[in-house]
Amino acid sequence: LTYTPILLVDFGGTSYHNGLSMAINTVGMFPCMLIYTAALKKVSNHALYLVACAFTLVRIFSLALVGSLESTIAVQIINSASFGLLQPAMLTAISHVTPLSLRSTAITICTASLTAVSGTVGNYVAGLIAEAWGMKVMFVAFTVVAVLGTLCYL
């Protein structure tokens, strides 16, 4: 998400395209969360978490491959599925492994580490990589990091 606006500008986009990209991403998350709720009745949270990880891998790698304004915006549909499935799967996983008395603390720590800590450190490192070797290399590098993270989950 952090580097999508840069890609949009690189491909000739304006604030309109950035807003459109964000709207597609945000609006698209809601139906994915509803799909998660319905799917959880038929398959395990573990399976849905892996599907969310797969969407995350595809999303990051797709950004290394985009070559136009339209394709960059289209990746936001994948991003919607990634976050729209990952957030509820993560919260459900925490609920399954954490005692009720610690659940809100565990959710807070997980959310903070996912967004604040990893976001800050990840964005800093991504910026260094992007400056030194370019955006495509950065997205490929973070695809590898996401693969490693998914393997750790397994």
Coordinates of N, CA, C and O in Angstrom, one line a residue:
L1 N 0.8 -1.2 0.0 CA 0.0 0.0 0.0 C 0.8 1.3 0.0 O 0.5 2.2 -0.7
T2 N 1.9 1.2 0.7 CA 2.8 2.4 0.8 C 3.3 2.9 -0.5 O 3.4 4.1 -0.8
Y3 N 3.7 1.9 -1.3 CA 4.4 2.2 -2.6 C 3.5 2.3 -3.8 O 4.0 2.7 -4.9
T4 N 2.3 1.9 -3.6 CA 1.3 2.0 -4.8 C 1.2 3.4 -5.3 O 1.2 3.6 -6.6
P5 N 1.0 4.4 -4.5 CA 0.9 5.8 -5.1 C 2.2 6.2 -5.9 O 2.0 6.9 -6.9
I6 N 3.3 5.7 -5.5 CA 4.5 6.0 -6.3 C 4.4 5.4 -7.7 O 4.8 6.0 -8.7
L7 N 4.0 4.1 -7.7 CA 3.8 3.4 -9.0 C 2.8 4.1 -9.8 O 3.0 4.3 -11.0
L8 N 1.7 4.5 -9.2 CA 0.7 5.2 -10.0 C 1.2 6.5 -10.6 O 1.0 6.8 -11.8
V9 N 2.0 7.3 -9.9 CA 2.6 8.5 -10.4 C 3.6 8.2 -11.5 O 3.6 8.8 -12.6
D10 N 4.4 7.1 -11.3 CA 5.4 6.7 -12.3 C 4.7 6.3 -13.6 O 5.3 6.5 -14.7
F11 N 3.5 5.8 -13.5 CA 2.8 5.5 -14.8 C 1.9 6.6 -15.3 O 1.0 6.4 -16.1
G12 N 2.1 7.8 -14.8 CA 1.3 9.0 -15.3 C 0.0 9.2 -14.5 O -0.8 10.0 -15.0
G13 N -0.2 8.6 -13.4 CA -1.4 8.8 -12.6 C -1.4 10.1 -11.9 O -0.4 10.8 -11.7
T14 N -2.6 10.4 -11.5 CA -2.9 11.7 -10.7 C -3.5 11.3 -9.4 O -3.7 10.1 -9.0
S15 N -3.9 12.3 -8.6 CA -4.5 12.1 -7.3 C -5.9 11.4 -7.5 O -6.3 10.6 -6.7
Y16 N -6.5 11.6 -8.7 CA -7.7 10.8 -9.0 C -7.4 9.3 -9.0 O -8.2 8.5 -8.5
H17 N -6.3 8.9 -9.7 CA -6.0 7.5 -9.8 C -5.6 6.9 -8.4 O -6.0 5.8 -8.1
N18 N -5.0 7.7 -7.6 CA -4.6 7.3 -6.3 C -5.9 7.0 -5.5 O -6.0 6.0 -4.8
G19 N -6.8 8.0 -5.5 CA -8.1 7.8 -4.8 C -8.9 6.6 -5.3 O -9.5 5.9 -4.5
L20 N -8.9 6.4 -6.6 CA -9.6 5.3 -7.2 C -9.0 4.0 -6.7 O -9.7 3.1 -6.3
S21 N -7.7 3.9 -6.7 CA -7.0 2.8 -6.2 C -7.3 2.5 -4.8 O -7.6 1.3 -4.4
M22 N -7.3 3.5 -3.9 CA -7.6 3.3 -2.5 C -9.1 2.9 -2.3 O -9.4 2.1 -1.5
A23 N -10.0 3.5 -3.1 CA -11.4 3.1 -3.0 C -11.6 1.7 -3.4 O -12.4 1.0 -2.8
I24 N -11.0 1.2 -4.5 CA -11.2 -0.2 -4.9 C -10.7 -1.1 -3.8 O -11.4 -2.1 -3.5
N25 N -9.5 -0.8 -3.3 CA -9.0 -1.6 -2.2 C -9.9 -1.6 -1.0 O -10.3 -2.7 -0.5
T26 N -10.3 -0.5 -0.5 CA -11.1 -0.4 0.7 C -12.5 -1.0 0.5 O -13.0 -1.8 1.3
V27 N -13.2 -0.6 -0.5 CA -14.5 -1.2 -0.8 C -14.5 -2.7 -1.0 O -15.4 -3.4 -0.6
G28 N -13.4 -3.1 -1.7 CA -13.3 -4.6 -2.0 C -13.1 -5.4 -0.7 O -13.4 -6.6 -0.8
M29 N -12.6 -4.9 0.3 CA -12.3 -5.7 1.5 C -13.6 -6.2 2.2 O -13.6 -7.3 2.7
F30 N -14.6 -5.4 2.2 CA -15.9 -5.8 2.8 C -16.5 -7.1 2.3 O -16.8 -8.0 3.1
P31 N -16.7 -7.2 1.0 CA -17.2 -8.5 0.5 C -16.3 -9.7 0.8 O -16.7 -10.8 1.1
C32 N -15.0 -9.4 0.8 CA -14.0 -10.5 1.1 C -14.2 -10.9 2.6 O -14.1 -12.1 2.9
M33 N -14.5 -10.0 3.5 CA -14.7 -10.4 4.9 C -16.0 -11.2 5.0 O -16.1 -12.1 5.8
L34 N -17.0 -10.8 4.2 CA -18.3 -11.6 4.2 C -18.0 -13.0 3.7 O -18.6 -14.0 4.2
I35 N -17.2 -13.1 2.6 CA -16.9 -14.4 2.1 C -16.1 -15.2 3.1 O -16.4 -16.4 3.3
Y36 N -15.2 -14.6 3.8 CA -14.5 -15.3 4.9 C -15.5 -15.9 5.9 O -15.3 -17.1 6.3
T37 N -16.4 -15.1 6.4 CA -17.4 -15.6 7.3 C -18.2 -16.8 6.8 O -18.4 -17.8 7.5
A38 N -18.6 -16.7 5.6 CA -19.4 -17.8 5.0 C -18.4 -19.1 4.8 O -18.8 -20.2 5.1
A39 N -17.2 -18.8 4.4 CA -16.3 -19.9 4.1 C -15.9 -20.6 5.4 O -15.6 -21.8 5.4
L40 N -15.8 -19.9 6.5 CA -15.4 -20.4 7.8 C -16.3 -21.5 8.3 O -15.9 -22.4 9.0
K41 N -17.5 -21.5 7.8 CA -18.5 -22.5 8.2 C -18.2 -23.9 7.4 O -18.7 -24.9 7.9
K42 N -17.4 -23.8 6.4 CA -17.2 -25.0 5.6 C -15.7 -25.5 5.6 O -15.5 -26.6 5.4
V43 N -14.8 -24.5 5.8 CA -13.4 -24.9 5.9 C -12.7 -24.3 7.1 O -13.3 -23.4 7.8
S44 N -11.6 -24.8 7.5 CA -10.9 -24.3 8.7 C -10.3 -22.9 8.5 O -10.0 -22.5 7.4
N45 N -10.1 -22.3 9.6 CA -9.4 -21.0 9.6 C -8.0 -21.1 9.1 O -7.5 -20.3 8.4
H46 N -7.3 -22.2 9.4 CA -6.0 -22.5 8.9 C -6.0 -22.4 7.3 O -5.1 -21.8 6.7
A47 N -6.9 -23.1 6.7 CA -7.0 -23.1 5.3 C -7.3 -21.7 4.7 O -6.7 -21.2 3.7
L48 N -8.2 -20.9 5.4 CA -8.5 -19.6 5.0 C -7.3 -18.6 5.2 O -7.0 -17.7 4.4
Y49 N -6.5 -18.9 6.2 CA -5.3 -18.1 6.5 C -4.3 -18.3 5.4 O -3.7 -17.4 4.9
L50 N -4.2 -19.6 4.9 CA -3.3 -19.9 3.8 C -3.7 -19.3 2.5 O -2.9 -18.8 1.7
V51 N -5.0 -19.2 2.3 CA -5.6 -18.5 1.1 C -5.2 -17.0 1.2 O -4.8 -16.5 0.2
A52 N -5.4 -16.4 2.4 CA -5.0 -15.0 2.5 C -3.5 -14.8 2.3 O -3.2 -13.8 1.6
C53 N -2.7 -15.7 2.7 CA -1.3 -15.6 2.5 C -1.0 -15.8 1.0 O -0.1 -15.0 0.5
A54 N -1.7 -16.6 0.3 CA -1.5 -16.8 -1.1 C -1.9 -15.5 -1.9 O -1.1 -15.0 -2.8
F55 N -3.0 -14.9 -1.5 CA -3.4 -13.6 -2.1 C -2.3 -12.5 -1.8 O -2.0 -11.7 -2.6
T56 N -1.7 -12.6 -0.6 CA -0.7 -11.6 -0.2 C 0.5 -11.8 -1.1 O 1.1 -10.8 -1.6
L57 N 0.9 -13.0 -1.3 CA 2.1 -13.3 -2.2 C 1.8 -12.9 -3.6 O 2.7 -12.2 -4.2
V58 N 0.7 -13.2 -4.1 CA 0.3 -12.8 -5.5 C 0.3 -11.2 -5.6 O 0.8 -10.7 -6.6
R59 N -0.3 -10.6 -4.6 CA -0.4 -9.1 -4.6 C 1.0 -8.5 -4.7 O 1.3 -7.6 -5.5
I60 N 1.9 -8.9 -3.8 CA 3.2 -8.3 -3.7 C 4.0 -8.6 -5.0 O 4.6 -7.6 -5.6
F61 N 3.9 -9.8 -5.5 CA 4.7 -10.1 -6.7 C 4.1 -9.4 -7.9 O 4.8 -9.0 -8.8
S62 N 2.7 -9.3 -7.9 CA 2.1 -8.6 -9.0 C 2.6 -7.2 -9.2 O 2.7 -6.7 -10.3
L63 N 2.9 -6.5 -8.1 CA 3.4 -5.2 -8.1 C 4.8 -5.1 -8.7 O 5.2 -4.1 -9.2
A64 N 5.5 -6.2 -8.7 CA 6.8 -6.3 -9.4 C 6.6 -6.4 -10.9 O 7.5 -6.1 -11.7
L65 N 5.5 -6.9 -11.3 CA 5.2 -7.1 -12.7 C 4.4 -6.1 -13.5 O 4.4 -6.1 -14.7
V66 N 3.7 -5.2 -12.7 CA 2.9 -4.2 -13.4 C 3.6 -3.3 -14.3 O 4.8 -3.1 -14.1
G67 N 2.9 -3.0 -15.4 CA 3.6 -2.1 -16.4 C 2.7 -1.0 -16.9 O 3.1 -0.3 -17.8
S68 N 1.6 -0.8 -16.2 CA 0.8 0.3 -16.6 C -0.1 0.8 -15.4 O -0.1 0.1 -14.4
L69 N -0.7 1.9 -15.6 CA -1.5 2.5 -14.6 C -2.7 1.6 -14.3 O -3.0 1.3 -13.1
E70 N -3.3 1.1 -15.4 CA -4.5 0.2 -15.2 C -4.1 -1.1 -14.4 O -4.9 -1.5 -13.6
S71 N -3.0 -1.7 -14.7 CA -2.6 -2.9 -14.0 C -2.3 -2.7 -12.6 O -2.6 -3.5 -11.7
T72 N -1.7 -1.5 -12.3 CA -1.4 -1.2 -10.9 C -2.7 -1.0 -10.1 O -2.8 -1.5 -9.0
I73 N -3.7 -0.4 -10.7 CA -5.0 -0.2 -10.1 C -5.7 -1.5 -9.9 O -6.3 -1.8 -8.9
A74 N -5.6 -2.4 -10.9 CA -6.2 -3.7 -10.8 C -5.7 -4.6 -9.7 O -6.4 -5.4 -9.1
V75 N -4.4 -4.4 -9.4 CA -3.8 -5.2 -8.3 C -4.5 -4.9 -7.0 O -4.6 -5.7 -6.1
Q76 N -5.2 -3.8 -6.9 CA -5.9 -3.4 -5.6 C -7.1 -4.4 -5.4 O -7.5 -4.6 -4.2
I77 N -7.6 -5.1 -6.4 CA -8.6 -6.1 -6.2 C -8.0 -7.3 -5.4 O -8.6 -7.8 -4.5
I78 N -6.8 -7.6 -5.8 CA -6.0 -8.7 -5.1 C -5.7 -8.2 -3.7 O -5.8 -9.0 -2.7
N79 N -5.4 -7.0 -3.6 CA -5.1 -6.4 -2.2 C -6.3 -6.5 -1.3 O -6.2 -6.8 -0.1
S80 N -7.5 -6.3 -1.9 CA -8.7 -6.4 -1.1 C -8.9 -7.8 -0.6 O -9.2 -8.0 0.6
A81 N -8.6 -8.8 -1.4 CA -8.8 -10.2 -1.0 C -7.7 -10.5 0.1 O -8.0 -11.2 1.0
S82 N -6.5 -10.0 -0.2 CA -5.4 -10.2 0.8 C -5.8 -9.7 2.2 O -5.8 -10.5 3.1
F83 N -6.1 -8.5 2.3 CA -6.4 -7.9 3.6 C -7.8 -8.3 4.1 O -8.0 -8.5 5.3
G84 N -8.8 -8.4 3.2 CA -10.1 -8.8 3.6 C -10.2 -10.2 4.1 O -11.1 -10.5 4.9
L85 N -9.3 -11.1 3.8 CA -9.2 -12.4 4.4 C -8.2 -12.5 5.5 O -8.5 -13.2 6.5
L86 N -7.1 -11.8 5.4 CA -6.1 -11.9 6.4 C -6.5 -11.4 7.7 O -6.2 -12.0 8.8
Q87 N -7.2 -10.2 7.8 CA -7.5 -9.7 9.1 C -8.4 -10.6 9.9 O -8.1 -10.9 11.0
P88 N -9.6 -11.0 9.3 CA -10.4 -11.9 10.1 C -9.7 -13.3 10.4 O -9.9 -13.8 11.5
A89 N -8.9 -13.8 9.5 CA -8.2 -15.1 9.8 C -7.2 -14.9 10.9 O -7.1 -15.8 11.8
M90 N -6.5 -13.8 10.9 CA -5.6 -13.5 12.0 C -6.3 -13.4 13.3 O -5.9 -14.0 14.3
L91 N -7.4 -12.6 13.4 CA -8.1 -12.5 14.6 C -8.7 -13.8 15.1 O -8.7 -14.1 16.3
T92 N -9.2 -14.6 14.2 CA -9.7 -15.9 14.6 C -8.6 -16.8 15.1 O -8.8 -17.5 16.1
A93 N -7.4 -16.8 14.5 CA -6.3 -17.6 14.9 C -5.9 -17.2 16.3 O -5.6 -18.0 17.2
I94 N -5.8 -15.9 16.6 CA -5.5 -15.4 17.9 C -6.5 -15.9 18.9 O -6.2 -16.3 20.0
S95 N -7.8 -15.8 18.6 CA -8.9 -16.2 19.5 C -8.8 -17.7 19.8 O -9.1 -18.1 20.9
H96 N -8.3 -18.5 18.9 CA -8.2 -19.9 19.1 C -7.0 -20.3 20.0 O -7.1 -21.4 20.7
V97 N -6.0 -19.5 20.1 CA -4.8 -19.9 20.8 C -4.6 -19.1 22.1 O -3.6 -19.4 22.8
T98 N -5.4 -18.1 22.3 CA -5.2 -17.2 23.5 C -6.4 -17.4 24.5 O -7.5 -17.4 24.1
P99 N -6.0 -17.5 25.7 CA -7.1 -17.6 26.8 C -7.9 -16.3 26.7 O -7.4 -15.2 26.4
L100 N -9.2 -16.4 27.1 CA -10.1 -15.3 27.0 C -9.5 -14.1 27.8 O -9.7 -12.9 27.4
S101 N -8.9 -14.3 29.0 CA -8.4 -13.2 29.8 C -7.3 -12.4 29.1 O -7.0 -11.3 29.5
L102 N -6.6 -13.0 28.1 CA -5.5 -12.3 27.4 C -5.8 -11.9 26.0 O -5.0 -11.4 25.3
R103 N -7.0 -12.3 25.6 CA -7.4 -12.1 24.1 C -7.2 -10.7 23.6 O -6.6 -10.5 22.6
S104 N -7.8 -9.7 24.3 CA -7.7 -8.3 23.8 C -6.2 -7.9 23.8 O -5.8 -7.1 22.9
T105 N -5.4 -8.3 24.8 CA -4.0 -7.9 24.8 C -3.3 -8.6 23.6 O -2.5 -7.9 22.9
A106 N -3.6 -9.8 23.4 CA -3.0 -10.5 22.2 C -3.3 -9.9 20.9 O -2.5 -9.7 20.0
I107 N -4.6 -9.5 20.7 CA -5.0 -8.9 19.5 C -4.3 -7.5 19.3 O -3.9 -7.2 18.3
T108 N -4.2 -6.8 20.4 CA -3.5 -5.5 20.4 C -2.1 -5.6 20.0 O -1.6 -4.9 19.1
I109 N -1.4 -6.6 20.6 CA 0.0 -6.8 20.3 C 0.2 -7.3 18.9 O 1.1 -6.8 18.2
C110 N -0.6 -8.2 18.4 CA -0.5 -8.7 17.1 C -0.8 -7.6 16.1 O 0.0 -7.4 15.1
T111 N -1.8 -6.8 16.3 CA -2.1 -5.7 15.4 C -1.0 -4.7 15.4 O -0.6 -4.2 14.3
A112 N -0.5 -4.3 16.5 CA 0.6 -3.4 16.6 C 1.9 -3.9 15.9 O 2.5 -3.2 15.2
S113 N 2.1 -5.2 16.1 CA 3.3 -5.7 15.4 C 3.1 -5.8 13.9 O 4.0 -5.7 13.1
L114 N 1.9 -6.1 13.5 CA 1.6 -6.2 12.1 C 1.6 -4.9 11.4 O 2.1 -4.8 10.3
T115 N 1.0 -3.9 12.0 CA 0.9 -2.6 11.3 C 2.0 -1.6 11.7 O 2.7 -1.1 10.9
A116 N 2.2 -1.4 13.0 CA 3.1 -0.4 13.5 C 4.5 -0.8 13.3 O 5.3 -0.1 12.6
V117 N 4.9 -1.8 14.0 CA 6.3 -2.2 14.0 C 6.8 -2.7 12.7 O 7.7 -2.2 12.1
S118 N 6.1 -3.8 12.1 CA 6.6 -4.3 10.9 C 6.4 -3.3 9.7 O 7.1 -3.2 8.8
G119 N 5.3 -2.5 9.8 CA 5.1 -1.5 8.8 C 6.2 -0.4 8.8 O 6.7 -0.1 7.7
T120 N 6.6 0.0 10.0 CA 7.6 1.0 10.0 C 9.0 0.4 9.6 O 9.7 1.0 8.7
V121 N 9.4 -0.7 10.1 CA 10.6 -1.3 9.8 C 10.6 -1.8 8.3 O 11.6 -1.5 7.6
G122 N 9.5 -2.4 7.9 CA 9.4 -2.9 6.5 C 9.4 -1.8 5.5 O 10.1 -1.9 4.5
N123 N 8.7 -0.7 5.8 CA 8.7 0.5 4.9 C 10.1 1.1 4.8 O 10.5 1.6 3.8
Y124 N 10.8 1.2 5.9 CA 12.1 1.7 6.0 C 13.1 0.9 5.1 O 13.8 1.4 4.2
V125 N 13.1 -0.4 5.3 CA 13.9 -1.3 4.5 C 13.5 -1.3 3.1 O 14.4 -1.2 2.2
A126 N 12.2 -1.3 2.8 CA 11.7 -1.2 1.4 C 12.2 0.0 0.7 O 12.6 0.0 -0.4
G127 N 12.2 1.1 1.4 CA 12.6 2.4 0.9 C 14.1 2.4 0.5 O 14.5 2.8 -0.6
L128 N 14.9 1.7 1.4 CA 16.3 1.6 1.1 C 16.5 0.7 -0.2 O 17.3 1.1 -1.0
I129 N 15.8 -0.4 -0.2 CA 15.9 -1.3 -1.4 C 15.5 -0.6 -2.7 O 16.1 -0.6 -3.7
A130 N 14.3 0.1 -2.6 CA 13.8 0.8 -3.8 C 14.7 1.9 -4.3 O 14.9 2.0 -5.5
E131 N 15.3 2.6 -3.3 CA 16.2 3.7 -3.7 C 17.5 3.1 -4.4 O 18.0 3.6 -5.3
A132 N 18.0 2.0 -3.8 CA 19.2 1.4 -4.3 C 19.1 0.6 -5.6 O 19.9 0.7 -6.5
W133 N 18.0 -0.2 -5.7 CA 17.8 -1.1 -6.8 C 16.5 -1.0 -7.6 O 16.3 -1.7 -8.6
G134 N 15.6 -0.2 -7.1 CA 14.4 0.0 -7.9 C 13.2 -0.7 -7.2 O 13.3 -1.6 -6.4
M135 N 12.0 -0.3 -7.7 CA 10.8 -0.8 -7.1 C 10.6 -2.3 -7.4 O 10.1 -3.0 -6.5
K136 N 10.9 -2.7 -8.6 CA 10.6 -4.1 -9.0 C 11.5 -5.0 -8.1 O 11.0 -6.0 -7.6
V137 N 12.7 -4.7 -7.9 CA 13.6 -5.5 -7.0 C 13.0 -5.5 -5.6 O 13.0 -6.6 -4.9
M138 N 12.6 -4.4 -5.1 CA 12.0 -4.3 -3.8 C 10.8 -5.2 -3.6 O 10.6 -6.0 -2.7
F139 N 9.9 -5.2 -4.6 CA 8.7 -6.0 -4.6 C 9.1 -7.5 -4.6 O 8.4 -8.4 -4.0
V140 N 10.0 -7.9 -5.4 CA 10.5 -9.3 -5.5 C 11.1 -9.7 -4.1 O 10.8 -10.8 -3.6
A141 N 11.9 -8.8 -3.6 CA 12.5 -9.1 -2.3 C 11.4 -9.3 -1.2 O 11.5 -10.3 -0.4
F142 N 10.4 -8.5 -1.2 CA 9.4 -8.6 -0.2 C 8.4 -9.8 -0.5 O 7.8 -10.3 0.4
T143 N 8.4 -10.2 -1.7 CA 7.7 -11.5 -2.1 C 8.4 -12.6 -1.4 O 7.7 -13.5 -0.8
V144 N 9.7 -12.6 -1.5 CA 10.5 -13.7 -0.8 C 10.3 -13.6 0.7 O 10.1 -14.7 1.4
V145 N 10.2 -12.4 1.3 CA 10.0 -12.3 2.7 C 8.6 -12.9 3.1 O 8.4 -13.6 4.0
A146 N 7.6 -12.6 2.2 CA 6.2 -13.1 2.4 C 6.2 -14.6 2.3 O 5.5 -15.3 3.1
V147 N 6.9 -15.2 1.4 CA 7.0 -16.6 1.3 C 7.6 -17.2 2.5 O 7.1 -18.2 3.1
L148 N 8.7 -16.6 3.0 CA 9.3 -17.1 4.3 C 8.3 -17.0 5.5 O 8.2 -17.9 6.3
G149 N 7.6 -15.9 5.5 CA 6.6 -15.8 6.6 C 5.5 -16.8 6.5 O 5.0 -17.4 7.5
T150 N 5.0 -17.1 5.3 CA 4.0 -18.1 5.1 C 4.6 -19.5 5.5 O 3.8 -20.3 6.1
L151 N 5.8 -19.8 5.1 CA 6.4 -21.1 5.5 C 6.5 -21.2 7.0 O 6.3 -22.3 7.6
C152 N 6.8 -20.1 7.7 CA 6.8 -20.1 9.2 C 5.5 -20.4 9.8 O 5.4 -21.1 10.8
Y153 N 4.4 -19.9 9.1 CA 3.0 -20.2 9.6 C 2.7 -21.7 9.5 O 2.0 -22.3 10.3
L154 N 3.2 -22.3 8.4 CA 2.9 -23.7 8.2 C 3.5 -24.5 9.3 O 3.1 -25.5 9.8

